[in-house]
CSV table of C-alpha atoms and ligand atoms in Angstrom, one decimal:
chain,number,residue,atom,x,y,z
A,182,UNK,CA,34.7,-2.7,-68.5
A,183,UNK,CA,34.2,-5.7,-65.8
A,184,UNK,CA,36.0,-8.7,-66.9
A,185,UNK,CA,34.5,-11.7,-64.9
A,186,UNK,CA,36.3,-14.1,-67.2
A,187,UNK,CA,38.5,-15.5,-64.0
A,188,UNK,CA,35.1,-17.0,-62.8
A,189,UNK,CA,34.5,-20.4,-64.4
A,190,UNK,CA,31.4,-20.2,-64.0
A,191,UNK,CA,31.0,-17.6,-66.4
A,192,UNK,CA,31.6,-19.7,-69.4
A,193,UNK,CA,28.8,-21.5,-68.6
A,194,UNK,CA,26.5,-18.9,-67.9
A,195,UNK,CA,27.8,-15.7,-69.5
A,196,UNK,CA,27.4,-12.5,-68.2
A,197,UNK,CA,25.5,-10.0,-70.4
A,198,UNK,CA,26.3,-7.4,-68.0
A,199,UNK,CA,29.5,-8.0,-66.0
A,200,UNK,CA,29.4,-4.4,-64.4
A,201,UNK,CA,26.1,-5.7,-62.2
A,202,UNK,CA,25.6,-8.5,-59.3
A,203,UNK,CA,25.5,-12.1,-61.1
A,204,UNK,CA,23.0,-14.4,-59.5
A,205,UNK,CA,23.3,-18.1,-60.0
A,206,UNK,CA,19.9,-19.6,-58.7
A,207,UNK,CA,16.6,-21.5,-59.2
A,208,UNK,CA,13.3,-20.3,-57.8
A,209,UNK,CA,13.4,-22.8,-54.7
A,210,UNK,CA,13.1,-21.5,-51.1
A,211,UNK,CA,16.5,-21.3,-50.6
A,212,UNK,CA,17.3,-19.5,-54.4
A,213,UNK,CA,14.8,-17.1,-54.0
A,214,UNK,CA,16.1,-16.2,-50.5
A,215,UNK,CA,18.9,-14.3,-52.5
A,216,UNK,CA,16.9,-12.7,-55.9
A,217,UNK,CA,14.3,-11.3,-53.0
A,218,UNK,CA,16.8,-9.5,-51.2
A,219,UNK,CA,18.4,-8.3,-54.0
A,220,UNK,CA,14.6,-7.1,-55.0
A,221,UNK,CA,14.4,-5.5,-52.3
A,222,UNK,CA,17.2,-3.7,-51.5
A,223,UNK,CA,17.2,-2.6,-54.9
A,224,UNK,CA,20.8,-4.0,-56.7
A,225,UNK,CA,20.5,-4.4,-59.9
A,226,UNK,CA,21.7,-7.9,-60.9
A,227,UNK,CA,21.7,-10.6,-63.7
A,228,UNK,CA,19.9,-13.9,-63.0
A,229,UNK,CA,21.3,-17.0,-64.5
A,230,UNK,CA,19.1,-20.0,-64.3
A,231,UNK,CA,21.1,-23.1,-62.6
A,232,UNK,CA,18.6,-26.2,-62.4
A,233,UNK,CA,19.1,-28.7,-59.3
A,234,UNK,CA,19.8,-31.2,-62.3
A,235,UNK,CA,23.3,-32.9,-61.9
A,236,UNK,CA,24.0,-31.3,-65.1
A,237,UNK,CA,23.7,-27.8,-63.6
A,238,UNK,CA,24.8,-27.8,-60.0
A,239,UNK,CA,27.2,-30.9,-60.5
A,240,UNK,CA,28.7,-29.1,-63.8
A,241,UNK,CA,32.2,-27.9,-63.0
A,242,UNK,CA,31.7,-24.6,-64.3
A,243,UNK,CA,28.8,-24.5,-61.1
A,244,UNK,CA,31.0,-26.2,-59.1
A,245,UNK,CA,34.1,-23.8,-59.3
A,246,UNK,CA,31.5,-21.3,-57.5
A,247,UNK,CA,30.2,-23.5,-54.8
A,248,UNK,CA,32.0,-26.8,-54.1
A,249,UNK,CA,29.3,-27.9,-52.4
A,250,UNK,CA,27.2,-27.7,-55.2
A,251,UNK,CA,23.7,-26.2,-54.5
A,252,UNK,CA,22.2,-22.7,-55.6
A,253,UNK,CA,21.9,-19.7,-54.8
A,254,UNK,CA,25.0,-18.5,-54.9
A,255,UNK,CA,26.6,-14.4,-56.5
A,256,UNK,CA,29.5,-13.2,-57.9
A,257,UNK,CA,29.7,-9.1,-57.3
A,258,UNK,CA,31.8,-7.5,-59.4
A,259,UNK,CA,31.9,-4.6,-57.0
A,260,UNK,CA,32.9,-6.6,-54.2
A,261,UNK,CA,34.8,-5.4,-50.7
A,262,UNK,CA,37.8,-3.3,-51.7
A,263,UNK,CA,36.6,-3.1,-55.4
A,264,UNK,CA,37.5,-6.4,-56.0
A,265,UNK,CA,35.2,-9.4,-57.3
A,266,UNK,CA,33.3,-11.6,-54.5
A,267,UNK,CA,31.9,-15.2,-55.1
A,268,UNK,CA,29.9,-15.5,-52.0
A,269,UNK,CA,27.6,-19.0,-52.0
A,270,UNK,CA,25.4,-20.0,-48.8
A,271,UNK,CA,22.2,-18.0,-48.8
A,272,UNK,CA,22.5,-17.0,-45.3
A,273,UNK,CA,26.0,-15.6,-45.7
A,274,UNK,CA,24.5,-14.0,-49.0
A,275,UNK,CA,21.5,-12.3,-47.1
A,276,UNK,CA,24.4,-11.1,-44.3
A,277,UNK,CA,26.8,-9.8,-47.1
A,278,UNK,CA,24.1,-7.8,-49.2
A,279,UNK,CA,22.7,-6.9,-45.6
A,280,UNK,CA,26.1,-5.2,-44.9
A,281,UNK,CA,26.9,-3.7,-48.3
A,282,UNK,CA,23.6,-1.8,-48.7
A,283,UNK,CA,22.8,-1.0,-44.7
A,284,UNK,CA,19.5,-2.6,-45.7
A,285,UNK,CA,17.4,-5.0,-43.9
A,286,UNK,CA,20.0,-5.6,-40.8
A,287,UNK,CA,18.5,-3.3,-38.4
A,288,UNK,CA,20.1,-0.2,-37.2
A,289,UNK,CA,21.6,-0.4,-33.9
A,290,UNK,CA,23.8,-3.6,-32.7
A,291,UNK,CA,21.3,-5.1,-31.1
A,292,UNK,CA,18.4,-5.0,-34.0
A,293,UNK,CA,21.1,-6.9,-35.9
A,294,UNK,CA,22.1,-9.6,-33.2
A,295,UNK,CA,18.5,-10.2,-33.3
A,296,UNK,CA,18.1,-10.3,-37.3
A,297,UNK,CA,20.9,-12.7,-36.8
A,298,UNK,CA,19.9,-15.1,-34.3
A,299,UNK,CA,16.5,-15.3,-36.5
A,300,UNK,CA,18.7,-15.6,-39.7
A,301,UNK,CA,20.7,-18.2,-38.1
A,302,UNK,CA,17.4,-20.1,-36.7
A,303,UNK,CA,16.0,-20.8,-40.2
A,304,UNK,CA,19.5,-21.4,-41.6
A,305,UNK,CA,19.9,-24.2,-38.6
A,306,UNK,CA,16.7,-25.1,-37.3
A,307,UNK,CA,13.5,-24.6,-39.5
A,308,UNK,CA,15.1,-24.7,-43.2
A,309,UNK,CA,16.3,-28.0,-42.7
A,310,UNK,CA,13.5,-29.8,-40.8
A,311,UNK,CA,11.0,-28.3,-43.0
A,312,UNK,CA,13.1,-29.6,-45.9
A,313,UNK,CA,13.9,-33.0,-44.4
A,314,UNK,CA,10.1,-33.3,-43.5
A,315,UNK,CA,9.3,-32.7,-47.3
A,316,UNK,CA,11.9,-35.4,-48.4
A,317,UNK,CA,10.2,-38.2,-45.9
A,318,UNK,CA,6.8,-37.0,-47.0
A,319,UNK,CA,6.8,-36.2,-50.7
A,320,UNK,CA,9.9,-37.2,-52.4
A,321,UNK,CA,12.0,-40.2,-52.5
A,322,UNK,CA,12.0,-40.8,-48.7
A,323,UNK,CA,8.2,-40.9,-48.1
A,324,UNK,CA,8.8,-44.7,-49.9
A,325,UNK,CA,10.2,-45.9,-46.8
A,326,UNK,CA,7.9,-48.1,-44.5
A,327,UNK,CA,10.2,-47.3,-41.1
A,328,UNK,CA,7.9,-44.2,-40.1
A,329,UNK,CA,10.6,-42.9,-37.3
A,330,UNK,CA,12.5,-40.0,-39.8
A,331,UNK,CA,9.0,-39.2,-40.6
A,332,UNK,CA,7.6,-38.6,-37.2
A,333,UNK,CA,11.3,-36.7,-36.4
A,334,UNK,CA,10.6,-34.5,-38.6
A,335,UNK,CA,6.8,-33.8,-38.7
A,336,UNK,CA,7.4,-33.4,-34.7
A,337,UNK,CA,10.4,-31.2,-34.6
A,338,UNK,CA,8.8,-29.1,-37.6
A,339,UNK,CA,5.7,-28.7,-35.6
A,340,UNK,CA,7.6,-27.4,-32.7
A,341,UNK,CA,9.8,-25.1,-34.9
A,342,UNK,CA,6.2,-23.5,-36.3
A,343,UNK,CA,4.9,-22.8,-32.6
A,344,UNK,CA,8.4,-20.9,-32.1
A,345,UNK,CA,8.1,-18.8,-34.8
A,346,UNK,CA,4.0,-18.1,-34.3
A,347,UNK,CA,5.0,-17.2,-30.6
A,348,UNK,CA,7.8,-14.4,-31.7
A,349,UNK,CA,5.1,-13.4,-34.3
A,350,UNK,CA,2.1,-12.6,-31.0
A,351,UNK,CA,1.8,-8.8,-31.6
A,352,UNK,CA,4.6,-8.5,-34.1
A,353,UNK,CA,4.5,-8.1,-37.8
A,354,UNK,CA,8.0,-9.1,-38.8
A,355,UNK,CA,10.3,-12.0,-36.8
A,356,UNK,CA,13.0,-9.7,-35.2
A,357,UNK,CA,10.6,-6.6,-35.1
A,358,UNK,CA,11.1,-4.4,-38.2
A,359,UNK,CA,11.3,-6.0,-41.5
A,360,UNK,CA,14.8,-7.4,-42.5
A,361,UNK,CA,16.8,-10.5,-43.9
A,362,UNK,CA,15.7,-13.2,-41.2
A,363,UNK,CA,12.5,-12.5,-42.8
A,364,UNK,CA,13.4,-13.1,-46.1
A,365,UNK,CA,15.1,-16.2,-45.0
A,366,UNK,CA,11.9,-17.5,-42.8
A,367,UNK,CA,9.2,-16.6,-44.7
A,368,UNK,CA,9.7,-18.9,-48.1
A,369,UNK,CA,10.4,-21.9,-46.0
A,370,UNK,CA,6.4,-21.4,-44.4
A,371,UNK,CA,5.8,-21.2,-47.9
A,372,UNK,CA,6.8,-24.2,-49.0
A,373,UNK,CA,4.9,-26.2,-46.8
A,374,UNK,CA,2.0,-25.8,-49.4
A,375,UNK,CA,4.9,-27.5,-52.0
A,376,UNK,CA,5.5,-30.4,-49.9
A,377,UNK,CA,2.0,-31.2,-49.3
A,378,UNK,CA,2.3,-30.7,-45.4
A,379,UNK,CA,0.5,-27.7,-44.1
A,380,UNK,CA,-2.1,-30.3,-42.6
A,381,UNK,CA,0.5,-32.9,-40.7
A,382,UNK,CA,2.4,-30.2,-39.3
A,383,UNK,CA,-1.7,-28.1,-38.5
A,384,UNK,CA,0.0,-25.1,-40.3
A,385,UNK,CA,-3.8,-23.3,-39.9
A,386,UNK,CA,-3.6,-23.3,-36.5
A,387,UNK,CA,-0.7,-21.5,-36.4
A,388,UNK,CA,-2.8,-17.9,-36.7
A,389,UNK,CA,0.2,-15.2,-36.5
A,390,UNK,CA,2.2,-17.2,-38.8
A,391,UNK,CA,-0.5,-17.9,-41.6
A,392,UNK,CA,-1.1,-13.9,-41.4
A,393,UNK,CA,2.8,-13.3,-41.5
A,394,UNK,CA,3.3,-15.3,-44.6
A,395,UNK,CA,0.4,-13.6,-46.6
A,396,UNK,CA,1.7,-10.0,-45.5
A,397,UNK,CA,5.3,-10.9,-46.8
A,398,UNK,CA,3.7,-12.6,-49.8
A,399,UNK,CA,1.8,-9.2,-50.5
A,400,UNK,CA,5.3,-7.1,-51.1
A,401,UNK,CA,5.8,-6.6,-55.1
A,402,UNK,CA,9.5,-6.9,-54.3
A,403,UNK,CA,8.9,-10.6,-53.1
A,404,UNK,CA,6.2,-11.3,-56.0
A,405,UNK,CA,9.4,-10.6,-58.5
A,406,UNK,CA,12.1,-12.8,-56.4
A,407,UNK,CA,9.9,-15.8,-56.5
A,408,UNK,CA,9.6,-16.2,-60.2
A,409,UNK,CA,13.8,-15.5,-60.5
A,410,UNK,CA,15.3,-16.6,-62.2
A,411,UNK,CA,12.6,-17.3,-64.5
A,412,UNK,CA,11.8,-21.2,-65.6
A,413,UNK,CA,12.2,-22.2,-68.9
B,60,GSH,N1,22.5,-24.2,-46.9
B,60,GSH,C1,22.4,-23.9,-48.3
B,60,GSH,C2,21.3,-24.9,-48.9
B,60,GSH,C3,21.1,-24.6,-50.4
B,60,GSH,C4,20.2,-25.8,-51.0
B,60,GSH,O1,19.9,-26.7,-50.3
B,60,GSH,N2,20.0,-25.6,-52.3
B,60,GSH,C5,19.3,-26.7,-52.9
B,60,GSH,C6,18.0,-26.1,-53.5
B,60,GSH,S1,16.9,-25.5,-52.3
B,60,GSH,C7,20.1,-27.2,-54.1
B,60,GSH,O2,20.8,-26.5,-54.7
B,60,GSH,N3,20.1,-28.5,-54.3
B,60,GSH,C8,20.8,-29.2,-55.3
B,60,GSH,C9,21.6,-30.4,-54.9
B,60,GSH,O3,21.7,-30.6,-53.7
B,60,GSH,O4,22.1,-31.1,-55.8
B,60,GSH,C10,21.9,-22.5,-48.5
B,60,GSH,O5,21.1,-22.0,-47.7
B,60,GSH,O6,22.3,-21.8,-49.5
């Protein structure tokens, strides 16, 4: 029998089924970077529902699995060498299950340089404006009259959209075959819908990339990870 009970976290969120991957997350683009992956590769895993409320990712049962508290983040009981792994960071999630399963990473070294310079891209580049530009244009920042961080962000957003249509001209997936980087990518296009900003960053225009996200929205393994964990 698995004993997870060294993870703190755990007390919080109890694991029904210690023997399987435990997946701390909330159904944003980042979280469902991870329950995606995990859908598609095919591990069978636990979902715990961890809110972006203080009470959740600032709790120090949360915070004993990722210090710098924010979801998604694992614990795998069957972990390199047998032993337990507590891995947070989506990206370095999407690279670890990548790894374990053979899945998703391409097969020779150079399908996974590629699968990780397009990985790495979103994780640097397009997750973060895209998320920045939402702040500035929905949330709390969109309050503020100075329209500079707005502009930044609408303008390097657009920019990082024409990338990614261009490596999408007569390409299905990002790094050719289907793999992580899409996983990573494709729920940040997503989001723009969230945010309210398909139309300031002219997301229509942006052909290959509007057909991209519908095709990857279309994959049953991708329907599940988007409503995981499920909301109360
Ligand atoms: N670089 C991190 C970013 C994760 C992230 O920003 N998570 C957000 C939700 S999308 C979060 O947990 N926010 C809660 C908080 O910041 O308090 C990753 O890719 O895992």
């Amino acid at each position: 029998m698995t004993d997870l009970s060294q993870f703190h976290v755990t007390r919080r969120w109890p694991a029904q089924e210690p023997s399987i991957l435990q997946l701390y997350s909330f159904p944003t683009p980042n979280g469902v970077k991870a329950s995606i992956a995990l859908e598609e590769m095919g591990i069978p895993y636990e979902p715990h529902l961890v809110t972006l409320s203080d009470t959740d990712v600032k709790s120090p049962e949360f915070l004993s699995l990722n210090p710098n508290n924010k979801i998604p983040a694992i614990i795998d009981p069957d972990g390199p060498d047998g032993a337990p792994l507590a891995l947070f960071e989506s990206g370095a999630i999407l690279l670890y299950l990548a790894e374990k399963t053979g899945k998703l990473i391409g097969a020779t070294a150079v399908d996974k340089a590629r699968v990780t310079q397009w990985l790495m891209f979103q994780m640097g580049g397009l997750g973060p404006m895209l998320g920045q530009l939402g702040f500035f244009y929905k949330f709390a920042g969109a309050e503020i009259e100075d329209p500079r961080p707005r502009e930044r962000y609408i303008n390097e957003s657009k920019r990082l959209l024409a990338v990614v249509d261009k490596q999408l001209e007569g390409q299905d997936w990002i790094a050719g075959e289907y793999s992580i980087a899409d996983i990573a990518i494709a729920p940040w296009l997503r989001a723009l819908d969230f945010y309210g900003t398909r139309e300031i960053t002219g997301w229509a225009d942006h052909k290959n990339a509007v057909a991209y996200l519908e095709r990857f929205l279309e994959r049953p393994a991708v329907q599940k990870g988007l409503v995981t964990p499920a909301r109360d």
